[in-house]
């Protein structure tokens, strides 16, 4: 993994070193905790920053025969790190192997391979550096040359930490992003009504009717806007676009507020209505909406009950998406309420489906108004990113792509941008070598710089 890692051609090397590497990072979707940035947290051990909350690593460790105690349990930080070091040699050809060593090199200057033989030496050196002022959370962000961070936040969040960060004068923009999924989770009446109580408190209003619900959410939407938010995000198994009437939605809302369980048809109608209403809110305030579609979540009931969500028991789903997604976007477009939109698929069978869906709703108002989002979650590896970019190239405009994001809970994951940039430059360099695109470094260099940073900056226009 030298300086030309993944860069197989001379053109790729030039593109990366002279154009991609210097660009700042615009990380418009992640799951890091803004409290850690506000308080400029210092990590006691590399385990804290590297293994806590990282379900990618936990899945690999479990697969390698590591007991849960060393993943999410009460083992010491050294014991957890030791088990990860034992697992790493078995991750060959998994992106975790690349990410692990990119992170060690980028942040800690360590070029040795992590293994049981090197574990203690690497653990001690990382911990030594983490206990210096330059390795606080803000220090790590600076080392990665980050320009903008968008976190993932619930409508009931106070955004107090985003305010603290802004008031502190931190040079990196840390902005909230609106994730209202819980307002659509009506399959469990008790959960939904508990969330309604939280929303009532946050909005300072009673929620007795469906109109009250939309008014409360719109009030919080405006609050987010006032605090710099310009981006929403929805995690869906598919798009929702069932036909409904206002009377049906009001009746469904009254039913669930009374604690009654909804039918499958009622759930679908309610979710369809909410997704539309959220799209209207985003358009009204000039936001960009994101749809992360295709995860089949919490498949292991036993461990979900024990460990909760986001602990490594999700996978790729196969729910049909083309018809409802087109119907949702078309309804918003017909009413002139379709805002800038980014579509992400988790099932790679849908790459071309998504790449062609974009063209249905481009209207010339903004370059790349409807975006095909970067390879996400199970697809943010070299093969997945390459296939996503190939589909976009063949069926859209790669040059207008807003590029990569971390989608991570770790402050060391910014190397995923480097991984993406190397993959992008290698893809273009190979095309040049094959005689498929011109050897014009000004043209190619501008394209690379735009995809790495400039396109996102102009598209989101924070």
CSV table of C-alpha atoms in Angstrom, one decimal:
chain,number,residue,atom,x,y,z
A,1,UNK,CA,0.0,0.0,0.0
A,2,UNK,CA,2.5,2.6,-1.2
A,3,UNK,CA,1.6,6.0,-2.6
A,4,UNK,CA,0.3,4.4,-5.8
A,5,UNK,CA,-2.0,2.0,-4.1
A,6,UNK,CA,-4.9,1.0,-6.5
A,7,UNK,CA,-3.4,3.3,-9.2
A,8,UNK,CA,-2.4,0.9,-12.0
A,9,UNK,CA,-1.5,3.4,-14.7
A,10,UNK,CA,0.6,6.5,-15.0
A,11,UNK,CA,-2.4,8.6,-15.8
A,12,UNK,CA,-4.2,7.4,-12.7
A,13,UNK,CA,-1.3,8.2,-10.6
A,14,UNK,CA,-1.1,11.7,-12.1
A,15,UNK,CA,-4.8,12.3,-11.6
A,16,UNK,CA,-4.7,11.2,-8.0
A,17,UNK,CA,-1.5,12.9,-6.8
A,18,UNK,CA,-2.0,16.2,-8.8
A,19,UNK,CA,-5.8,16.6,-8.5
A,20,UNK,CA,-7.7,14.3,-6.2
A,21,UNK,CA,-5.4,14.1,-3.1
A,22,UNK,CA,-5.4,17.8,-2.5
A,23,UNK,CA,-9.1,18.3,-2.5
A,24,UNK,CA,-10.9,18.9,0.8
A,25,UNK,CA,-13.5,16.4,2.0
A,26,UNK,CA,-17.2,17.3,1.8
A,27,UNK,CA,-18.8,14.6,4.0
A,28,UNK,CA,-22.5,15.2,3.4
A,29,UNK,CA,-23.8,12.0,5.1
A,30,UNK,CA,-22.4,10.4,8.2
A,31,UNK,CA,-23.4,9.1,11.7
A,32,UNK,CA,-20.8,10.6,13.9
A,33,UNK,CA,-21.9,12.2,17.2
A,34,UNK,CA,-21.8,16.0,17.1
A,35,UNK,CA,-21.3,16.0,20.9
A,36,UNK,CA,-17.8,14.5,20.4
A,37,UNK,CA,-17.0,17.4,18.1
A,38,UNK,CA,-18.5,20.0,20.4
A,39,UNK,CA,-16.6,18.8,23.3
A,40,UNK,CA,-13.4,18.0,21.2
A,41,UNK,CA,-13.4,14.5,22.7
A,42,UNK,CA,-10.1,12.8,23.4
A,43,UNK,CA,-10.0,9.0,23.0
A,44,UNK,CA,-8.3,7.0,25.7
A,45,UNK,CA,-7.6,4.1,23.4
A,46,UNK,CA,-7.6,3.3,19.7
A,47,UNK,CA,-10.3,0.8,20.5
A,48,UNK,CA,-12.7,3.6,21.5
A,49,UNK,CA,-12.3,5.4,18.1
A,50,UNK,CA,-12.0,2.3,16.0
A,51,UNK,CA,-14.1,-0.5,17.3
A,52,UNK,CA,-16.9,1.1,19.4
A,53,UNK,CA,-20.0,1.1,17.3
A,54,UNK,CA,-18.4,-0.3,14.2
A,55,UNK,CA,-20.7,-3.1,13.0
A,56,UNK,CA,-18.6,-3.7,9.9
A,57,UNK,CA,-15.8,-4.9,12.1
A,58,UNK,CA,-18.1,-6.8,14.5
A,59,UNK,CA,-19.6,-8.8,11.6
A,60,UNK,CA,-16.1,-9.8,10.5
A,61,UNK,CA,-15.0,-10.7,14.1
A,62,UNK,CA,-18.1,-12.9,14.6
A,63,UNK,CA,-17.5,-14.6,11.3
A,64,UNK,CA,-13.9,-15.3,12.4
A,65,UNK,CA,-15.2,-17.1,15.5
A,66,UNK,CA,-14.8,-14.2,18.0
A,67,UNK,CA,-17.2,-14.3,21.0
A,68,UNK,CA,-19.6,-11.4,21.4
A,69,UNK,CA,-17.9,-10.3,24.6
A,70,UNK,CA,-15.0,-9.0,22.5
A,71,UNK,CA,-17.4,-7.1,20.1
A,72,UNK,CA,-20.0,-5.4,22.1
A,73,UNK,CA,-19.4,-7.0,25.5
A,74,UNK,CA,-17.4,-6.2,28.7
A,75,UNK,CA,-13.9,-7.3,27.5
A,76,UNK,CA,-11.2,-4.7,28.1
A,77,UNK,CA,-10.2,-2.3,25.2
A,78,UNK,CA,-7.0,-4.2,24.8
A,79,UNK,CA,-8.7,-7.5,24.6
A,80,UNK,CA,-11.1,-6.2,22.0
A,81,UNK,CA,-8.2,-4.7,20.0
A,82,UNK,CA,-6.3,-8.0,20.2
A,83,UNK,CA,-9.3,-9.9,18.8
A,84,UNK,CA,-9.6,-7.4,16.0
A,85,UNK,CA,-5.9,-7.8,15.3
A,86,UNK,CA,-6.4,-11.6,15.2
A,87,UNK,CA,-9.2,-11.1,12.7
A,88,UNK,CA,-7.5,-8.7,10.3
A,89,UNK,CA,-5.3,-11.2,8.5
A,90,UNK,CA,-8.5,-13.2,7.7
A,91,UNK,CA,-10.1,-10.1,6.0
A,92,UNK,CA,-7.9,-10.3,2.9
A,93,UNK,CA,-10.0,-9.2,-0.1
A,94,UNK,CA,-12.5,-7.6,2.2
A,95,UNK,CA,-12.4,-3.8,2.1
A,96,UNK,CA,-11.8,-3.9,5.9
A,97,UNK,CA,-8.3,-5.0,5.2
A,98,UNK,CA,-7.7,-1.9,3.0
A,99,UNK,CA,-9.5,0.5,5.3
A,100,UNK,CA,-7.7,-0.7,8.4
A,101,UNK,CA,-4.3,-0.1,6.9
A,102,UNK,CA,-5.2,3.1,5.2
A,103,UNK,CA,-6.4,4.5,8.6
A,104,UNK,CA,-3.3,3.3,10.4
A,105,UNK,CA,-1.1,5.0,7.8
A,106,UNK,CA,-3.1,8.2,7.3
A,107,UNK,CA,-3.7,9.1,11.0
A,108,UNK,CA,-0.9,7.3,12.9
A,109,UNK,CA,1.9,7.0,10.3
A,110,UNK,CA,2.0,3.2,10.8
A,111,UNK,CA,2.8,1.1,7.8
A,112,UNK,CA,3.2,-2.3,9.4
A,113,UNK,CA,0.5,-4.8,8.8
A,114,UNK,CA,-1.8,-5.4,11.8
A,115,UNK,CA,-1.7,-9.0,13.0
A,116,UNK,CA,-1.3,-10.8,16.4
A,117,UNK,CA,2.5,-10.3,16.1
A,118,UNK,CA,2.2,-6.5,15.7
A,119,UNK,CA,-0.9,-5.8,17.8
A,120,UNK,CA,0.6,-4.7,21.1
A,121,UNK,CA,3.2,-2.4,19.4
A,122,UNK,CA,0.5,-0.8,17.2
A,123,UNK,CA,-2.0,-0.5,20.1
A,124,UNK,CA,0.6,1.3,22.3
A,125,UNK,CA,1.7,3.6,19.5
A,126,UNK,CA,-1.9,4.6,18.6
A,127,UNK,CA,-2.8,5.2,22.2
A,128,UNK,CA,0.3,7.3,22.7
A,129,UNK,CA,-0.6,9.6,19.8
A,130,UNK,CA,-4.3,9.7,20.8
A,131,UNK,CA,-3.3,11.1,24.2
A,132,UNK,CA,-1.7,14.1,22.5
A,133,UNK,CA,-3.6,17.4,21.8
A,134,UNK,CA,-3.3,17.0,18.0
A,135,UNK,CA,-5.3,13.7,18.2
A,136,UNK,CA,-8.5,15.1,19.7
A,137,UNK,CA,-11.7,14.7,17.6
A,138,UNK,CA,-11.1,18.1,16.0
A,139,UNK,CA,-7.5,17.3,15.4
A,140,UNK,CA,-8.5,14.1,13.5
A,141,UNK,CA,-10.9,16.0,11.4
A,142,UNK,CA,-8.2,18.6,10.5
A,143,UNK,CA,-5.7,15.8,9.6
A,144,UNK,CA,-8.3,14.5,7.1
A,145,UNK,CA,-8.7,17.9,5.5
A,146,UNK,CA,-12.4,18.0,6.1
A,147,UNK,CA,-14.4,21.0,4.9
A,148,UNK,CA,-18.0,20.1,5.8
A,149,UNK,CA,-19.7,17.5,7.9
A,150,UNK,CA,-23.4,16.7,7.8
A,151,UNK,CA,-24.5,14.5,10.7
A,152,UNK,CA,-27.8,12.5,11.0
A,153,UNK,CA,-30.3,13.9,13.4
A,154,UNK,CA,-33.9,13.2,14.5
A,155,UNK,CA,-36.5,16.0,14.3
A,156,UNK,CA,-36.7,16.0,18.1
A,157,UNK,CA,-33.0,16.6,18.6
A,158,UNK,CA,-32.1,19.9,20.3
A,159,UNK,CA,-29.1,20.6,18.0
A,160,UNK,CA,-27.4,22.0,21.0
A,161,UNK,CA,-24.0,20.5,20.0
A,162,UNK,CA,-24.2,21.9,16.5
A,163,UNK,CA,-24.8,25.4,18.1
A,164,UNK,CA,-21.9,24.9,20.4
A,165,UNK,CA,-19.6,23.9,17.5
A,166,UNK,CA,-20.6,27.0,15.5
A,167,UNK,CA,-20.2,29.3,18.5
A,168,UNK,CA,-16.7,27.9,19.2
A,169,UNK,CA,-15.4,29.1,15.9
A,170,UNK,CA,-14.4,25.7,14.7
A,171,UNK,CA,-13.3,26.2,11.1
A,172,UNK,CA,-15.1,23.0,9.8
A,173,UNK,CA,-18.8,23.4,9.1
A,174,UNK,CA,-20.7,20.8,11.1
A,175,UNK,CA,-24.4,20.9,10.0
A,176,UNK,CA,-27.4,18.8,11.0
A,177,UNK,CA,-29.3,16.6,8.5
A,178,UNK,CA,-33.0,15.8,9.0
A,179,UNK,CA,-33.8,12.1,9.5
A,180,UNK,CA,-37.5,11.8,10.3
A,181,UNK,CA,-37.8,8.0,9.9
A,182,UNK,CA,-39.4,7.5,13.4
A,183,UNK,CA,-42.4,9.7,12.4
A,184,UNK,CA,-43.2,7.0,9.8
A,185,UNK,CA,-42.8,3.9,12.1
A,186,UNK,CA,-46.4,3.1,12.6
A,187,UNK,CA,-46.2,-0.7,12.7
A,188,UNK,CA,-45.7,-0.5,16.5
A,189,UNK,CA,-48.4,1.8,18.1
A,190,UNK,CA,-46.6,2.0,21.4
A,191,UNK,CA,-43.4,3.1,19.8
A,192,UNK,CA,-45.1,5.6,17.6
A,193,UNK,CA,-47.1,7.2,20.4
A,194,UNK,CA,-44.0,7.4,22.6
A,195,UNK,CA,-42.3,9.2,19.7
A,196,UNK,CA,-45.4,11.5,19.4
A,197,UNK,CA,-44.9,12.5,23.0
A,198,UNK,CA,-41.3,13.4,22.3
A,199,UNK,CA,-42.3,15.4,19.2
A,200,UNK,CA,-45.0,17.3,21.2
A,201,UNK,CA,-42.4,18.3,23.7
A,202,UNK,CA,-39.8,19.4,21.1
A,203,UNK,CA,-42.4,21.3,19.1
A,204,UNK,CA,-44.2,22.8,22.1
A,205,UNK,CA,-47.6,21.7,20.8
A,206,UNK,CA,-50.3,19.1,21.2
A,207,UNK,CA,-50.6,16.5,18.4
A,208,UNK,CA,-54.2,15.3,18.3
A,209,UNK,CA,-54.9,15.2,14.5
A,210,UNK,CA,-52.8,14.4,11.5
A,211,UNK,CA,-52.8,18.1,10.7
A,212,UNK,CA,-51.2,18.7,14.1
A,213,UNK,CA,-48.5,16.2,13.3
A,214,UNK,CA,-47.6,17.8,10.0
A,215,UNK,CA,-47.6,21.3,11.7
A,216,UNK,CA,-45.3,20.0,14.5
A,217,UNK,CA,-42.9,18.4,12.0
A,218,UNK,CA,-42.9,21.6,9.9
A,219,UNK,CA,-42.1,23.6,13.0
A,220,UNK,CA,-39.1,21.4,13.7
A,221,UNK,CA,-38.1,21.5,10.0
A,222,UNK,CA,-38.0,25.3,10.2
A,223,UNK,CA,-35.9,25.0,13.4
A,224,UNK,CA,-33.4,22.7,11.6
A,225,UNK,CA,-33.3,25.2,8.7
A,226,UNK,CA,-32.5,28.0,11.1
A,227,UNK,CA,-29.6,26.0,12.4
A,228,UNK,CA,-28.0,25.4,9.0
A,229,UNK,CA,-29.7,22.2,7.9
A,230,UNK,CA,-30.3,21.9,4.1
A,231,UNK,CA,-30.4,18.1,3.8
A,232,UNK,CA,-32.9,15.4,4.7
A,233,UNK,CA,-32.4,11.7,4.7
A,234,UNK,CA,-34.7,8.7,4.7
A,235,UNK,CA,-33.8,5.1,5.3
A,236,UNK,CA,-36.3,2.9,3.5
A,237,UNK,CA,-36.8,-0.7,2.4
A,238,UNK,CA,-38.5,0.7,-0.7
A,239,UNK,CA,-40.2,3.8,-1.9
A,240,UNK,CA,-43.8,4.3,-0.7
A,241,UNK,CA,-46.4,5.7,-3.1
A,242,UNK,CA,-49.8,4.1,-2.4
A,243,UNK,CA,-52.9,6.1,-3.3
A,244,UNK,CA,-54.8,7.5,-0.3
A,245,UNK,CA,-57.3,10.2,0.6
A,246,UNK,CA,-57.0,12.8,3.4
A,247,UNK,CA,-60.0,11.2,5.2
A,248,UNK,CA,-58.2,7.8,5.2
A,249,UNK,CA,-55.0,9.3,6.6
A,250,UNK,CA,-56.9,11.1,9.4
A,251,UNK,CA,-58.7,7.9,10.3
A,252,UNK,CA,-55.5,5.9,10.3
A,253,UNK,CA,-53.9,8.6,12.5
A,254,UNK,CA,-56.8,8.5,15.0
A,255,UNK,CA,-56.7,4.7,15.1
A,256,UNK,CA,-53.0,4.5,15.9
A,257,UNK,CA,-53.1,7.3,18.4
A,258,UNK,CA,-55.8,5.2,20.2
A,259,UNK,CA,-53.2,2.4,20.4
A,260,UNK,CA,-54.8,0.1,17.8
A,261,UNK,CA,-52.6,-1.9,15.4
A,262,UNK,CA,-52.8,-0.9,11.8
A,263,UNK,CA,-53.3,-3.2,8.8
A,264,UNK,CA,-50.5,-3.6,6.2
A,265,UNK,CA,-52.5,-1.5,3.8
A,266,UNK,CA,-53.0,1.3,6.4
A,267,UNK,CA,-49.3,1.3,7.2
A,268,UNK,CA,-48.4,1.6,3.5
A,269,UNK,CA,-50.9,4.5,3.0
A,270,UNK,CA,-49.7,6.4,6.0
A,271,UNK,CA,-46.0,6.0,5.0
A,272,UNK,CA,-46.8,7.0,1.5
A,273,UNK,CA,-48.5,10.2,2.7
A,274,UNK,CA,-45.6,11.0,5.1
A,275,UNK,CA,-42.9,10.6,2.4
A,276,UNK,CA,-44.8,12.9,0.2
A,277,UNK,CA,-45.3,15.5,3.0
A,278,UNK,CA,-41.6,15.4,3.8
A,279,UNK,CA,-40.8,16.0,0.1
A,280,UNK,CA,-43.1,19.1,0.1
A,281,UNK,CA,-41.3,20.4,3.2
A,282,UNK,CA,-37.9,20.0,1.7
A,283,UNK,CA,-38.9,21.7,-1.5
A,284,UNK,CA,-40.5,24.6,0.4
A,285,UNK,CA,-37.1,25.4,2.1
A,286,UNK,CA,-34.9,24.5,-0.8
A,287,UNK,CA,-33.3,21.4,0.8
A,288,UNK,CA,-31.9,18.3,-0.9
A,289,UNK,CA,-33.7,15.0,0.0
A,290,UNK,CA,-31.8,11.7,0.2
A,291,UNK,CA,-33.3,8.2,-0.1
A,292,UNK,CA,-31.2,5.3,1.2
A,293,UNK,CA,-33.2,2.4,-0.1
A,294,UNK,CA,-32.9,-1.4,0.2
A,295,UNK,CA,-31.7,-2.5,3.6
A,296,UNK,CA,-33.4,-5.4,5.3
A,297,UNK,CA,-32.8,-4.6,8.9
A,298,UNK,CA,-32.6,-6.5,12.3
A,299,UNK,CA,-32.8,-10.0,10.8
A,300,UNK,CA,-31.5,-11.7,13.9
A,301,UNK,CA,-34.3,-11.5,16.4
A,302,UNK,CA,-32.4,-13.0,19.3
A,303,UNK,CA,-29.5,-10.6,19.0
A,304,UNK,CA,-31.6,-7.6,18.1
A,305,UNK,CA,-33.4,-8.1,21.4
A,306,UNK,CA,-30.1,-8.3,23.2
A,307,UNK,CA,-28.0,-5.7,21.4
A,308,UNK,CA,-30.5,-3.4,19.7
A,309,UNK,CA,-30.3,-1.9,16.1
A,310,UNK,CA,-27.2,-1.0,14.1
A,311,UNK,CA,-25.1,-3.8,15.6
A,312,UNK,CA,-24.4,-5.8,12.5
A,313,UNK,CA,-27.5,-7.9,11.7
A,314,UNK,CA,-28.7,-6.1,8.6
A,315,UNK,CA,-28.4,-7.2,5.0
A,316,UNK,CA,-29.4,-6.4,1.4
A,317,UNK,CA,-33.1,-6.5,0.7
A,318,UNK,CA,-34.9,-7.3,-2.6
A,319,UNK,CA,-38.2,-5.4,-2.3
A,320,UNK,CA,-39.3,-4.0,-5.8
A,321,UNK,CA,-38.7,-0.3,-6.0
A,322,UNK,CA,-39.0,1.0,-9.6
A,323,UNK,CA,-42.7,1.6,-9.8
A,324,UNK,CA,-43.3,3.2,-6.4
A,325,UNK,CA,-40.1,5.4,-6.7
A,326,UNK,CA,-41.2,6.7,-10.1
A,327,UNK,CA,-44.7,7.3,-8.8
A,328,UNK,CA,-43.5,9.3,-5.7
A,329,UNK,CA,-41.1,11.4,-7.7
A,330,UNK,CA,-43.6,12.0,-10.5
A,331,UNK,CA,-46.3,13.2,-8.0
A,332,UNK,CA,-43.9,15.7,-6.5
A,333,UNK,CA,-42.7,16.8,-10.0
A,334,UNK,CA,-46.3,17.2,-11.4
A,335,UNK,CA,-47.0,19.6,-8.5
A,336,UNK,CA,-43.7,21.4,-9.0
A,337,UNK,CA,-42.5,20.3,-5.6
A,338,UNK,CA,-39.7,17.9,-6.5
A,339,UNK,CA,-36.5,19.3,-4.8
A,340,UNK,CA,-33.0,18.2,-5.5
A,341,UNK,CA,-32.8,14.5,-4.7
A,342,UNK,CA,-30.1,11.8,-4.2
A,343,UNK,CA,-31.0,8.2,-4.7
A,344,UNK,CA,-29.0,5.4,-3.1
A,345,UNK,CA,-29.5,1.7,-3.7
A,346,UNK,CA,-28.2,-1.1,-1.5
A,347,UNK,CA,-29.0,-4.0,-3.9
A,348,UNK,CA,-26.5,-3.9,-6.8
A,349,UNK,CA,-29.1,-5.6,-9.1
A,350,UNK,CA,-30.7,-2.1,-9.1
A,351,UNK,CA,-27.7,-0.1,-10.3
A,352,UNK,CA,-29.0,0.5,-13.8
A,353,UNK,CA,-32.6,1.0,-12.5
A,354,UNK,CA,-31.5,3.9,-10.4
A,355,UNK,CA,-29.1,5.3,-13.0
A,356,UNK,CA,-32.0,5.5,-15.5
A,357,UNK,CA,-34.5,6.8,-13.0
A,358,UNK,CA,-32.5,10.0,-12.7
A,359,UNK,CA,-33.1,11.1,-16.3
A,360,UNK,CA,-36.8,10.9,-15.9
A,361,UNK,CA,-36.8,13.9,-13.6
A,362,UNK,CA,-33.9,16.1,-14.6
A,363,UNK,CA,-35.3,19.4,-15.6
A,364,UNK,CA,-32.4,21.6,-16.5
A,365,UNK,CA,-32.8,23.9,-13.4
A,366,UNK,CA,-29.7,22.5,-11.7
A,367,UNK,CA,-26.8,20.4,-13.0
A,368,UNK,CA,-27.4,16.9,-11.8
A,369,UNK,CA,-30.6,17.8,-9.9
A,370,UNK,CA,-31.4,14.1,-9.4
A,371,UNK,CA,-28.3,12.3,-8.3
A,372,UNK,CA,-27.3,8.7,-8.2
A,373,UNK,CA,-25.7,8.3,-4.8
A,374,UNK,CA,-22.3,6.7,-4.2
A,375,UNK,CA,-21.9,3.1,-3.3
A,376,UNK,CA,-23.4,2.8,0.1
A,377,UNK,CA,-22.9,0.4,3.1
A,378,UNK,CA,-22.3,-3.0,1.6
A,379,UNK,CA,-21.4,-1.4,-1.7
A,380,UNK,CA,-18.8,1.2,-0.6
A,381,UNK,CA,-16.0,-1.1,-1.6
A,382,UNK,CA,-13.9,-1.0,-4.7
A,383,UNK,CA,-16.1,-3.3,-6.8
A,384,UNK,CA,-19.3,-1.7,-5.6
A,385,UNK,CA,-18.1,1.9,-6.2
A,386,UNK,CA,-16.7,0.9,-9.7
A,387,UNK,CA,-20.0,-0.6,-10.7
A,388,UNK,CA,-22.0,2.4,-9.4
A,389,UNK,CA,-19.7,4.8,-11.4
A,390,UNK,CA,-19.9,2.6,-14.5
A,391,UNK,CA,-23.7,2.6,-14.4
A,392,UNK,CA,-23.8,6.4,-13.9
A,393,UNK,CA,-21.2,6.9,-16.7
A,394,UNK,CA,-23.2,4.7,-19.2
A,395,UNK,CA,-26.6,6.1,-18.4
A,396,UNK,CA,-26.0,9.6,-17.0
A,397,UNK,CA,-23.2,12.1,-16.4
A,398,UNK,CA,-20.4,11.0,-14.1
A,399,UNK,CA,-18.9,14.5,-14.4
A,400,UNK,CA,-21.8,15.9,-12.5
A,401,UNK,CA,-21.6,13.3,-9.6
A,402,UNK,CA,-21.4,14.8,-6.1
A,403,UNK,CA,-19.0,12.0,-5.0
A,404,UNK,CA,-18.3,10.1,-1.9
A,405,UNK,CA,-19.5,10.2,1.7
A,406,UNK,CA,-18.4,8.2,4.8
A,407,UNK,CA,-21.8,7.0,6.1
A,408,UNK,CA,-19.7,6.1,9.2
A,409,UNK,CA,-19.7,6.4,13.0
A,410,UNK,CA,-15.9,6.7,13.2
A,411,UNK,CA,-13.6,9.7,13.0
A,412,UNK,CA,-11.0,7.6,11.2
A,413,UNK,CA,-13.3,6.7,8.3
A,414,UNK,CA,-12.4,9.7,6.2
A,415,UNK,CA,-9.9,7.5,4.4
A,416,UNK,CA,-13.0,6.1,2.6
A,417,UNK,CA,-12.8,9.3,0.5
A,418,UNK,CA,-9.2,8.5,-0.3
A,419,UNK,CA,-10.3,4.9,-1.3
A,420,UNK,CA,-13.0,6.3,-3.5
A,421,UNK,CA,-10.7,8.9,-5.1
A,422,UNK,CA,-8.1,6.3,-5.9
A,423,UNK,CA,-10.8,4.1,-7.4
A,424,UNK,CA,-12.1,7.0,-9.5
A,425,UNK,CA,-8.7,7.9,-10.8
A,426,UNK,CA,-7.8,4.3,-11.6
A,427,UNK,CA,-11.1,4.0,-13.5
A,428,UNK,CA,-10.3,7.1,-15.6
A,429,UNK,CA,-6.7,6.2,-16.1
A,430,UNK,CA,-7.6,2.7,-17.4
A,431,UNK,CA,-10.0,4.3,-19.9
A,432,UNK,CA,-7.2,6.6,-21.1
A,433,UNK,CA,-4.8,3.6,-21.5
A,434,UNK,CA,-7.4,1.7,-23.4
A,435,UNK,CA,-7.9,4.7,-25.8
A,436,UNK,CA,-11.6,5.1,-24.7
A,437,UNK,CA,-11.3,8.7,-23.5
A,438,UNK,CA,-8.7,11.4,-24.4
A,439,UNK,CA,-5.5,12.0,-22.6
A,440,UNK,CA,-6.4,15.6,-21.8
A,441,UNK,CA,-5.1,16.3,-18.2
A,442,UNK,CA,-6.9,19.6,-18.0
A,443,UNK,CA,-10.2,18.0,-18.9
A,444,UNK,CA,-9.7,14.9,-16.7
A,445,UNK,CA,-8.1,16.9,-13.8
A,446,UNK,CA,-11.1,19.3,-13.6
A,447,UNK,CA,-13.5,16.3,-13.7
A,448,UNK,CA,-11.7,14.6,-10.8
A,449,UNK,CA,-11.5,17.7,-8.7
A,450,UNK,CA,-15.2,18.4,-9.3
A,451,UNK,CA,-16.3,14.9,-8.3
A,452,UNK,CA,-14.0,14.9,-5.3
A,453,UNK,CA,-15.3,18.2,-3.9
A,454,UNK,CA,-16.5,21.0,-6.2
A,455,UNK,CA,-19.7,19.4,-7.4
A,456,UNK,CA,-20.9,18.7,-3.8
A,457,UNK,CA,-20.0,22.3,-2.7
A,458,UNK,CA,-22.0,23.8,-5.6
A,459,UNK,CA,-24.9,21.3,-5.4
A,460,UNK,CA,-25.6,21.7,-1.7
A,461,UNK,CA,-24.8,25.4,-1.7
A,462,UNK,CA,-24.7,25.7,2.1
